[in-house]
CSV table of C-alpha atoms and ligand atoms in Angstrom, one decimal:
chain,number,residue,atom,x,y,z
W,11,UNK,CA,19.3,16.0,-11.4
W,12,UNK,CA,20.2,13.0,-9.3
W,13,UNK,CA,18.2,10.0,-9.9
W,14,UNK,CA,15.8,9.0,-7.0
W,15,UNK,CA,16.4,6.7,-5.3
W,16,UNK,CA,20.1,6.6,-5.9
W,17,UNK,CA,22.1,3.3,-6.5
W,18,UNK,CA,22.1,2.6,-2.8
W,19,UNK,CA,18.5,3.0,-2.4
W,20,UNK,CA,18.4,6.5,-0.8
W,21,UNK,CA,15.6,9.0,-1.5
W,22,UNK,CA,17.5,12.0,-0.2
W,23,UNK,CA,18.3,11.2,3.5
W,24,UNK,CA,15.5,8.3,3.7
W,25,UNK,CA,15.6,4.8,2.7
W,26,UNK,CA,18.9,2.7,2.5
W,27,UNK,CA,19.5,-0.7,3.9
W,28,UNK,CA,19.8,-0.9,7.6
W,29,UNK,CA,20.0,-4.7,8.1
W,30,UNK,CA,22.4,-7.2,9.7
W,31,UNK,CA,25.5,-8.3,7.4
W,32,UNK,CA,23.7,-11.5,6.7
W,33,UNK,CA,21.1,-9.7,4.7
W,34,UNK,CA,23.3,-7.7,2.5
W,35,UNK,CA,24.0,-10.5,0.0
W,36,UNK,CA,20.4,-11.5,-0.4
W,37,UNK,CA,19.3,-8.0,-1.0
W,38,UNK,CA,22.2,-7.5,-3.5
W,39,UNK,CA,21.0,-10.6,-5.2
W,40,UNK,CA,17.4,-9.5,-5.2
W,41,UNK,CA,18.4,-6.0,-6.6
W,42,UNK,CA,20.4,-7.5,-9.4
W,43,UNK,CA,17.7,-10.0,-10.3
W,44,UNK,CA,15.0,-7.3,-10.3
W,45,UNK,CA,17.1,-5.0,-12.5
W,46,UNK,CA,17.7,-7.7,-14.9
W,47,UNK,CA,14.0,-8.8,-15.0
W,48,UNK,CA,12.6,-5.1,-15.4
W,49,UNK,CA,14.8,-4.8,-18.6
W,50,UNK,CA,13.7,-8.1,-20.0
W,51,UNK,CA,10.8,-8.0,-22.4
W,52,UNK,CA,9.8,-11.5,-21.9
W,53,UNK,CA,9.3,-10.8,-18.1
W,54,UNK,CA,7.4,-7.7,-18.7
W,55,UNK,CA,5.2,-9.3,-21.3
W,56,UNK,CA,4.5,-12.2,-18.9
W,57,UNK,CA,3.6,-9.8,-16.0
W,58,UNK,CA,1.4,-7.7,-18.2
W,59,UNK,CA,-0.4,-10.8,-19.4
W,60,UNK,CA,-1.2,-11.9,-15.7
W,61,UNK,CA,-2.2,-8.5,-14.7
W,62,UNK,CA,-4.7,-8.5,-17.7
W,63,UNK,CA,-6.0,-12.1,-17.6
W,64,UNK,CA,-5.8,-12.9,-14.0
W,65,UNK,CA,-5.9,-9.7,-12.0
W,66,UNK,CA,-8.4,-8.0,-14.1
W,67,UNK,CA,-6.6,-5.1,-15.3
W,68,UNK,CA,-6.8,-2.4,-16.5
W,69,UNK,CA,-9.2,-1.4,-13.7
W,70,UNK,CA,-11.5,1.3,-15.0
W,71,UNK,CA,-11.9,5.0,-13.9
W,72,UNK,CA,-15.6,5.7,-12.9
W,73,UNK,CA,-17.1,9.2,-12.9
W,74,UNK,CA,-18.9,9.6,-9.5
W,75,UNK,CA,-21.8,11.5,-10.9
W,76,UNK,CA,-24.0,11.5,-7.7
W,77,UNK,CA,-21.1,12.1,-5.3
W,78,UNK,CA,-20.1,15.1,-7.5
W,79,UNK,CA,-23.6,16.5,-7.5
W,80,UNK,CA,-23.9,16.0,-3.7
W,81,UNK,CA,-20.5,17.8,-3.3
W,82,UNK,CA,-21.4,20.6,-5.6
W,83,UNK,CA,-17.7,21.3,-6.7
W,84,UNK,CA,-15.0,19.5,-8.6
W,85,UNK,CA,-15.9,16.4,-10.6
W,86,UNK,CA,-14.8,13.3,-8.8
W,87,UNK,CA,-13.3,10.3,-10.7
W,88,UNK,CA,-12.6,7.0,-8.9
W,89,UNK,CA,-9.8,4.7,-9.9
W,90,UNK,CA,-11.2,1.3,-9.3
W,91,UNK,CA,-8.7,-0.9,-7.4
W,92,UNK,CA,-11.5,-2.4,-5.7
W,93,UNK,CA,-12.2,-4.4,-9.0
W,94,UNK,CA,-8.8,-6.3,-8.8
W,95,UNK,CA,-8.9,-9.9,-8.0
W,96,UNK,CA,-8.9,-10.5,-4.2
W,97,UNK,CA,-10.3,-7.1,-3.8
W,98,UNK,CA,-7.4,-4.6,-3.6
W,99,UNK,CA,-4.3,-3.3,-5.2
W,100,UNK,CA,-2.1,-5.7,-3.2
W,101,UNK,CA,-2.4,-8.5,-5.9
W,102,UNK,CA,-0.3,-6.3,-8.4
W,103,UNK,CA,2.7,-6.4,-6.1
W,104,UNK,CA,2.2,-9.9,-5.0
W,105,UNK,CA,2.1,-11.4,-8.6
W,106,UNK,CA,5.0,-9.3,-9.7
W,107,UNK,CA,7.1,-10.4,-6.9
W,108,UNK,CA,6.1,-14.2,-7.1
W,109,UNK,CA,6.9,-14.0,-11.0
W,110,UNK,CA,10.3,-12.6,-9.9
W,111,UNK,CA,10.7,-15.4,-7.3
W,112,UNK,CA,10.1,-18.1,-10.0
W,113,UNK,CA,12.6,-16.4,-12.4
W,114,UNK,CA,15.2,-16.3,-9.6
W,115,UNK,CA,14.8,-20.2,-9.3
W,116,UNK,CA,13.2,-19.9,-5.7
W,117,UNK,CA,10.5,-22.5,-5.2
W,118,UNK,CA,9.3,-21.0,-1.8
W,119,UNK,CA,7.9,-17.5,-0.8
W,120,UNK,CA,7.2,-16.0,2.6
W,121,UNK,CA,5.4,-13.1,3.6
W,122,UNK,CA,4.3,-11.0,6.6
W,123,UNK,CA,0.8,-10.0,7.0
W,124,UNK,CA,-1.2,-7.8,9.6
W,125,UNK,CA,-4.9,-7.8,8.8
W,126,UNK,CA,-4.3,-10.7,6.4
W,127,UNK,CA,-4.8,-8.8,3.1
W,128,UNK,CA,-1.1,-9.0,1.9
W,129,UNK,CA,-1.1,-12.7,3.1
W,130,UNK,CA,-4.1,-13.6,1.0
W,131,UNK,CA,-2.6,-11.9,-2.1
W,132,UNK,CA,0.6,-13.8,-1.7
W,133,UNK,CA,-1.2,-17.0,-1.1
W,134,UNK,CA,-3.1,-16.3,-4.2
W,135,UNK,CA,-0.2,-15.5,-6.5
W,136,UNK,CA,1.7,-18.5,-5.0
W,137,UNK,CA,-1.1,-20.9,-5.9
W,138,UNK,CA,-1.3,-19.4,-9.4
W,139,UNK,CA,2.5,-19.8,-10.0
W,140,UNK,CA,2.9,-23.1,-8.2
W,141,UNK,CA,5.2,-21.8,-5.3
W,142,UNK,CA,5.3,-23.0,-1.8
W,143,UNK,CA,4.1,-20.4,0.6
W,144,UNK,CA,4.3,-19.6,4.3
W,145,UNK,CA,2.8,-16.4,5.9
W,146,UNK,CA,3.9,-15.0,9.3
W,147,UNK,CA,1.1,-13.4,11.3
W,148,UNK,CA,1.1,-12.2,14.9
W,149,UNK,CA,-1.2,-14.4,17.1
W,150,UNK,CA,-3.1,-11.5,18.1
W,151,UNK,CA,-3.8,-10.5,14.4
W,152,UNK,CA,-4.6,-14.2,13.9
W,153,UNK,CA,-7.3,-14.0,16.5
W,154,UNK,CA,-8.8,-10.8,15.1
W,155,UNK,CA,-8.6,-12.0,11.4
W,156,UNK,CA,-9.7,-15.7,11.6
W,157,UNK,CA,-11.5,-15.6,8.3
W,158,UNK,CA,-8.3,-14.4,6.5
W,159,UNK,CA,-6.2,-17.0,8.2
W,160,UNK,CA,-8.6,-19.8,6.8
W,161,UNK,CA,-8.7,-18.1,3.4
W,162,UNK,CA,-4.9,-18.3,3.2
W,163,UNK,CA,-5.2,-22.0,4.1
W,164,UNK,CA,-7.6,-22.6,1.5
W,165,UNK,CA,-5.2,-21.2,-1.0
W,166,UNK,CA,-2.6,-23.7,0.1
W,167,UNK,CA,-0.5,-21.6,2.2
W,168,UNK,CA,1.0,-22.5,5.7
W,169,UNK,CA,0.2,-19.8,8.3
W,170,UNK,CA,2.6,-19.5,11.1
W,171,UNK,CA,1.6,-17.6,14.3
W,172,UNK,CA,4.2,-15.3,15.9
W,173,UNK,CA,3.9,-15.2,19.7
W,174,UNK,CA,6.5,-12.4,20.3
W,175,UNK,CA,6.2,-8.8,21.4
W,176,UNK,CA,2.8,-7.3,20.8
W,177,UNK,CA,2.0,-10.4,18.6
W,178,UNK,CA,1.2,-8.0,15.6
W,179,UNK,CA,2.6,-7.0,12.3
W,180,UNK,CA,5.9,-5.7,13.3
W,181,UNK,CA,6.6,-9.1,15.0
W,182,UNK,CA,5.6,-10.9,11.9
W,183,UNK,CA,8.1,-8.7,10.0
W,184,UNK,CA,11.0,-9.7,12.3
W,185,UNK,CA,10.2,-13.4,12.0
W,186,UNK,CA,9.9,-13.1,8.2
W,187,UNK,CA,13.3,-11.5,8.1
W,188,UNK,CA,14.8,-14.3,10.4
W,189,UNK,CA,13.2,-17.1,8.0
W,190,UNK,CA,14.7,-15.3,5.0
W,191,UNK,CA,18.2,-15.2,6.4
W,192,UNK,CA,18.1,-19.0,7.2
W,193,UNK,CA,16.5,-20.1,3.8
W,194,UNK,CA,17.6,-17.5,1.4
W,195,UNK,CA,18.9,-20.1,-1.3
W,196,UNK,CA,15.3,-21.4,-1.8
W,197,UNK,CA,13.1,-18.5,-0.6
W,198,UNK,CA,12.1,-15.0,-1.7
W,199,UNK,CA,10.5,-12.7,0.9
W,200,UNK,CA,7.5,-11.0,-0.7
W,201,UNK,CA,7.4,-7.6,1.3
W,202,UNK,CA,3.9,-6.0,1.1
W,203,UNK,CA,4.4,-2.2,0.7
W,204,UNK,CA,6.9,0.4,-0.2
W,205,UNK,CA,8.9,-0.3,3.1
W,206,UNK,CA,12.0,-2.2,4.1
W,207,UNK,CA,15.5,-2.1,2.9
W,208,UNK,CA,16.5,-1.3,-0.7
W,209,UNK,CA,15.3,-2.5,-3.3
W,210,UNK,CA,11.8,-3.0,-1.8
W,211,UNK,CA,10.5,0.6,-1.7
W,212,UNK,CA,11.5,1.2,-5.3
W,213,UNK,CA,10.6,-2.3,-6.5
W,214,UNK,CA,7.1,-2.4,-4.9
W,215,UNK,CA,6.5,1.2,-6.2
W,216,UNK,CA,7.2,0.0,-9.7
W,217,UNK,CA,5.0,-3.0,-9.4
W,218,UNK,CA,2.2,-0.6,-8.4
W,219,UNK,CA,3.0,2.0,-10.9
W,220,UNK,CA,0.6,0.3,-13.2
W,221,UNK,CA,-2.2,2.1,-11.3
W,222,UNK,CA,-0.8,5.5,-12.2
W,223,UNK,CA,0.1,4.8,-15.7
W,224,UNK,CA,-3.4,3.5,-16.4
W,225,UNK,CA,-4.9,6.3,-14.6
W,226,UNK,CA,-3.1,9.0,-16.5
W,227,UNK,CA,-4.1,7.9,-19.9
W,228,UNK,CA,-7.8,7.2,-18.5
W,229,UNK,CA,-8.3,10.7,-16.9
W,230,UNK,CA,-6.9,12.3,-20.0
W,231,UNK,CA,-9.4,10.4,-22.3
W,232,UNK,CA,-12.4,10.8,-20.1
W,233,UNK,CA,-11.9,14.3,-18.6
W,234,UNK,CA,-9.8,15.7,-21.5
W,235,UNK,CA,-7.3,17.2,-19.2
W,236,UNK,CA,-5.2,16.4,-16.3
W,237,UNK,CA,-6.9,16.5,-12.7
W,238,UNK,CA,-6.3,19.3,-10.4
W,239,UNK,CA,-5.8,16.9,-7.4
W,240,UNK,CA,-5.0,13.2,-6.9
W,241,UNK,CA,-5.8,11.7,-3.5
W,242,UNK,CA,-4.8,8.3,-2.0
W,243,UNK,CA,-4.5,6.8,1.5
W,244,UNK,CA,-1.1,5.9,3.0
W,245,UNK,CA,-0.7,3.0,5.1
W,246,UNK,CA,3.0,1.8,4.1
W,247,UNK,CA,2.4,3.9,1.1
W,248,UNK,CA,2.2,1.5,-2.0
W,249,UNK,CA,-1.2,2.3,-3.5
W,250,UNK,CA,-0.4,6.1,-3.1
W,251,UNK,CA,3.1,5.7,-4.5
W,252,UNK,CA,1.6,3.6,-7.4
W,253,UNK,CA,-0.9,6.3,-8.5
W,254,UNK,CA,1.3,9.3,-7.6
W,255,UNK,CA,4.3,8.0,-9.5
W,256,UNK,CA,2.8,8.9,-12.9
W,257,UNK,CA,1.6,12.4,-11.8
W,258,UNK,CA,4.8,13.6,-9.9
W,259,UNK,CA,6.3,15.0,-13.2
W,260,UNK,CA,3.3,17.2,-13.6
W,261,UNK,CA,3.7,20.1,-11.2
W,262,UNK,CA,0.2,21.4,-11.8
W,263,UNK,CA,-1.3,18.3,-10.3
W,264,UNK,CA,-1.6,18.5,-6.5
W,265,UNK,CA,-0.9,15.1,-4.8
W,266,UNK,CA,-2.3,14.5,-1.4
W,267,UNK,CA,-1.7,11.4,0.8
W,268,UNK,CA,-4.2,10.6,3.6
W,269,UNK,CA,-3.0,9.1,6.9
W,270,UNK,CA,-5.1,7.6,9.6
W,271,UNK,CA,-6.1,10.4,12.2
W,272,UNK,CA,-7.5,7.4,14.4
W,273,UNK,CA,-9.6,8.7,17.5
W,274,UNK,CA,-7.3,11.7,18.5
W,275,UNK,CA,-3.9,13.5,18.3
W,276,UNK,CA,-2.1,12.0,21.2
W,277,UNK,CA,0.6,9.4,20.5
W,278,UNK,CA,-0.9,6.0,20.5
W,279,UNK,CA,-4.4,7.3,19.1
W,280,UNK,CA,-3.5,7.5,15.4
W,281,UNK,CA,-1.0,6.5,12.6
W,282,UNK,CA,-0.2,10.1,11.3
W,283,UNK,CA,3.5,9.6,10.8
W,284,UNK,CA,3.9,13.1,9.3
W,285,UNK,CA,1.9,14.8,11.9
W,286,UNK,CA,3.3,13.0,15.1
W,287,UNK,CA,6.5,11.1,13.9
W,288,UNK,CA,10.1,12.0,13.5
W,289,UNK,CA,13.0,10.4,11.3
W,290,UNK,CA,14.1,7.2,12.5
W,291,UNK,CA,15.1,3.6,11.3
W,292,UNK,CA,12.6,0.7,11.4
W,293,UNK,CA,12.5,-2.6,9.6
W,294,UNK,CA,15.7,-1.9,7.4
W,295,UNK,CA,14.8,1.6,6.2
W,296,UNK,CA,15.1,5.2,7.4
W,297,UNK,CA,11.8,7.2,7.3
W,298,UNK,CA,9.2,9.0,9.5
W,299,UNK,CA,8.4,6.9,12.5
W,300,UNK,CA,6.0,7.1,15.3
W,301,UNK,CA,8.1,6.8,18.4
W,302,UNK,CA,8.4,7.7,22.0
W,303,UNK,CA,11.2,9.7,23.7
W,304,UNK,CA,13.4,6.6,23.9
W,305,UNK,CA,13.1,6.0,20.2
W,306,UNK,CA,10.7,2.9,20.8
W,307,UNK,CA,8.1,2.3,18.2
W,308,UNK,CA,4.9,3.8,19.4
W,309,UNK,CA,1.4,1.9,19.4
W,310,UNK,CA,-0.9,3.1,16.7
W,311,UNK,CA,-4.6,3.1,16.2
W,312,UNK,CA,-7.0,3.3,13.2
W,313,UNK,CA,-10.3,1.9,12.4
W,314,UNK,CA,-8.7,0.5,9.4
W,315,UNK,CA,-6.0,-2.3,9.8
W,316,UNK,CA,-4.2,-1.4,6.6
W,317,UNK,CA,-3.2,2.2,7.7
W,318,UNK,CA,-2.4,1.0,11.4
W,319,UNK,CA,1.6,0.9,11.2
W,320,UNK,CA,4.0,3.2,12.9
W,321,UNK,CA,6.3,3.9,9.8
W,322,UNK,CA,5.8,5.0,6.4
W,323,UNK,CA,7.8,4.4,3.0
W,324,UNK,CA,10.9,6.3,2.6
W,325,UNK,CA,9.9,7.9,-0.7
W,326,UNK,CA,6.8,9.5,0.9
W,327,UNK,CA,9.3,11.0,3.6
W,328,UNK,CA,11.2,12.5,0.6
W,329,UNK,CA,8.1,13.6,-1.1
W,330,UNK,CA,6.9,15.3,2.2
W,331,UNK,CA,10.2,17.2,2.9
W,332,UNK,CA,10.5,18.3,-0.8
W,333,UNK,CA,6.9,19.4,-0.6
W,334,UNK,CA,5.8,17.5,-3.8
W,335,UNK,CA,3.0,15.7,-1.8
W,336,UNK,CA,1.1,17.1,1.1
W,337,UNK,CA,0.0,14.7,3.8
W,338,UNK,CA,-3.2,15.1,5.8
W,339,UNK,CA,-5.1,13.2,8.4
W,340,UNK,CA,-8.6,11.9,8.5
W,341,UNK,CA,-10.1,10.3,11.7
W,342,UNK,CA,-12.0,7.2,12.3
W,343,UNK,CA,-15.4,8.9,12.3
W,344,UNK,CA,-14.9,11.0,9.1
W,345,UNK,CA,-13.7,7.8,7.4
W,346,UNK,CA,-16.8,5.8,8.5
W,347,UNK,CA,-19.1,8.6,7.1
W,348,UNK,CA,-17.4,8.4,3.7
W,349,UNK,CA,-17.8,4.7,3.7
W,350,UNK,CA,-21.5,5.2,3.9
W,351,UNK,CA,-21.4,8.1,1.5
W,352,UNK,CA,-19.7,6.3,-1.3
W,353,UNK,CA,-21.9,3.1,-0.7
W,354,UNK,CA,-25.2,5.1,-0.8
W,355,UNK,CA,-24.4,7.5,-3.6
W,356,UNK,CA,-22.2,5.3,-5.9
W,357,UNK,CA,-23.1,1.8,-5.1
W,358,UNK,CA,-19.4,1.2,-4.1
W,359,UNK,CA,-18.7,-0.1,-0.6
W,360,UNK,CA,-14.9,1.0,-0.3
W,361,UNK,CA,-12.3,-0.5,2.0
W,362,UNK,CA,-12.0,1.5,5.3
W,363,UNK,CA,-8.6,2.3,4.1
W,364,UNK,CA,-9.9,3.9,0.9
W,365,UNK,CA,-12.7,5.5,2.7
W,366,UNK,CA,-10.1,7.8,4.3
W,367,UNK,CA,-9.1,9.2,0.9
W,368,UNK,CA,-12.8,9.7,-0.1
W,369,UNK,CA,-13.4,11.6,3.1
W,370,UNK,CA,-10.7,14.0,2.2
W,371,UNK,CA,-12.3,14.5,-1.2
W,372,UNK,CA,-15.7,15.1,0.5
W,373,UNK,CA,-13.8,17.8,2.5
W,374,UNK,CA,-12.1,19.8,-0.3
W,375,UNK,CA,-14.1,19.1,-3.6
W,376,UNK,CA,-16.9,21.5,-2.6
W,377,UNK,CA,-14.5,24.4,-2.5
W,378,UNK,CA,-13.1,23.6,-6.0
W,379,UNK,CA,-14.5,24.6,-9.5
W,380,UNK,CA,-16.9,22.6,-11.3
W,381,UNK,CA,-14.5,22.4,-14.4
W,382,UNK,CA,-11.7,20.8,-12.3
W,383,UNK,CA,-11.3,17.0,-11.6
W,384,UNK,CA,-10.3,15.1,-8.5
W,385,UNK,CA,-9.0,11.6,-9.0
W,386,UNK,CA,-9.2,9.3,-5.9
W,387,UNK,CA,-7.6,5.9,-5.6
W,388,UNK,CA,-10.3,3.4,-4.4
W,389,UNK,CA,-7.6,1.0,-3.2
W,390,UNK,CA,-9.9,-1.8,-2.3
W,391,UNK,CA,-13.3,-2.9,-1.6
W,392,UNK,CA,-15.1,-2.9,1.7
W,393,UNK,CA,-16.5,-6.4,2.0
W,394,UNK,CA,-13.8,-7.4,4.4
W,395,UNK,CA,-14.9,-4.5,6.7
W,396,UNK,CA,-18.8,-4.9,6.7
W,397,UNK,CA,-18.9,-6.8,9.8
W,398,UNK,CA,-16.5,-4.6,11.8
W,399,UNK,CA,-18.5,-1.4,10.7
W,400,UNK,CA,-21.7,-3.1,11.9
W,401,UNK,CA,-20.0,-3.9,15.2
W,402,UNK,CA,-18.9,-0.3,15.7
W,403,UNK,CA,-22.2,1.1,14.8
W,404,UNK,CA,-24.1,-1.2,17.2
W,405,UNK,CA,-25.9,-3.2,14.5
W,406,UNK,CA,-26.6,-6.9,15.3
W,407,UNK,CA,-26.1,-9.1,12.3
Q,514,PLP,C1,-3.2,-2.7,2.6
Q,514,PLP,C2,-4.1,-1.7,2.1
Q,514,PLP,C3,-3.8,-0.4,2.3
Q,514,PLP,C4,-2.6,0.3,2.8
Q,514,PLP,O1,-1.3,-0.2,2.2
Q,514,PLP,P1,-0.5,0.9,1.2
Q,514,PLP,O2,0.8,0.2,1.1
Q,514,PLP,O3,-0.5,2.2,1.9
Q,514,PLP,O4,-1.3,0.9,0.0
Q,514,PLP,C5,-4.7,0.5,1.7
Q,514,PLP,N1,-6.0,0.0,1.1
Q,514,PLP,C6,-6.3,-1.2,1.1
Q,514,PLP,C7,-7.5,-1.6,0.5
Q,514,PLP,C8,-5.3,-2.2,1.6
Q,514,PLP,O5,-5.7,-3.4,1.5
């Protein structure tokens, strides 16, 4: 069997490196440095040490007893990425890439951010490792996420507003790529999900694969067998790729990725790339993309900012076409219901992104047998979403 991805970063017809000539050399340098680091025992030991003593790993698996009772079917287990430092899985990748930047002799990191979660994770890791940090953020996103802008500044990062296009995530990515081209000798670009040109999709998946390798051991020890089903939400796809990667070889384990169904099925009302998208090239990689008839990126909508992106990681496109993973959609309302359900029954307020995965479990677990286990990745905690949920539900704080 051919390795996936191949040496040029292709997952079947997806992935690759669709970038201007000026980025080819930096991407080749990054690939070589990462390949070297991942084989180096010293680097692996240092990363594992930081994950344990700084990020709070391993995160536990919690058996959701009351949710299981309530649903009356399969036993539900939660992988608790909400317990990571900074509140979500994003720190795993941020610490990994910042450590790599330091090893490459780069004193400066840059990052793009939409809602601010990845920006905060990178600003955190940069502070930890003494790296200079600049985060690009659309000015519309800055306005909506003022708290995260200030949080990044507290952490010592410089936040630069991008006043182009729709002034959101994709404009911030374009600006980050421009900065990187001009400053590549001193700067590493910390991309936040399994997106972008090779090696980012495979490198970010590998930094997140700690979720799956821990979960595989934990579920075997706590449930005494493999789960029947593993569920994760899919924005760019990094938390899902991280947990799925350990289970992909076990054909008897069903894998389901949950996309944002938003408020409807028309283009612009959701971010369900596999339901409404088609193959195309965005931000340096080929994958499924929500686009109009002229190939322009479509606007998207989701109640959760982290799932609100028109493209998806190329490995997910490959898993979709090869049918190893199924992709489903969960809408805003169903996700909000699951947000309340997990809070009330388990004392865990999930991120709205993670609530999409919980909602799918609530849909299917009642139809499954009581001896079967469902493992759901709780990618982050919901503190960041409390004010927004109150606003949507008309609660005055
Ligand atoms: C950013 C984010 C996501 C979406 O990103 P992926 O790369 O798809 O994992 C999901 N959950 C939380 C809590 C996030 O912060």
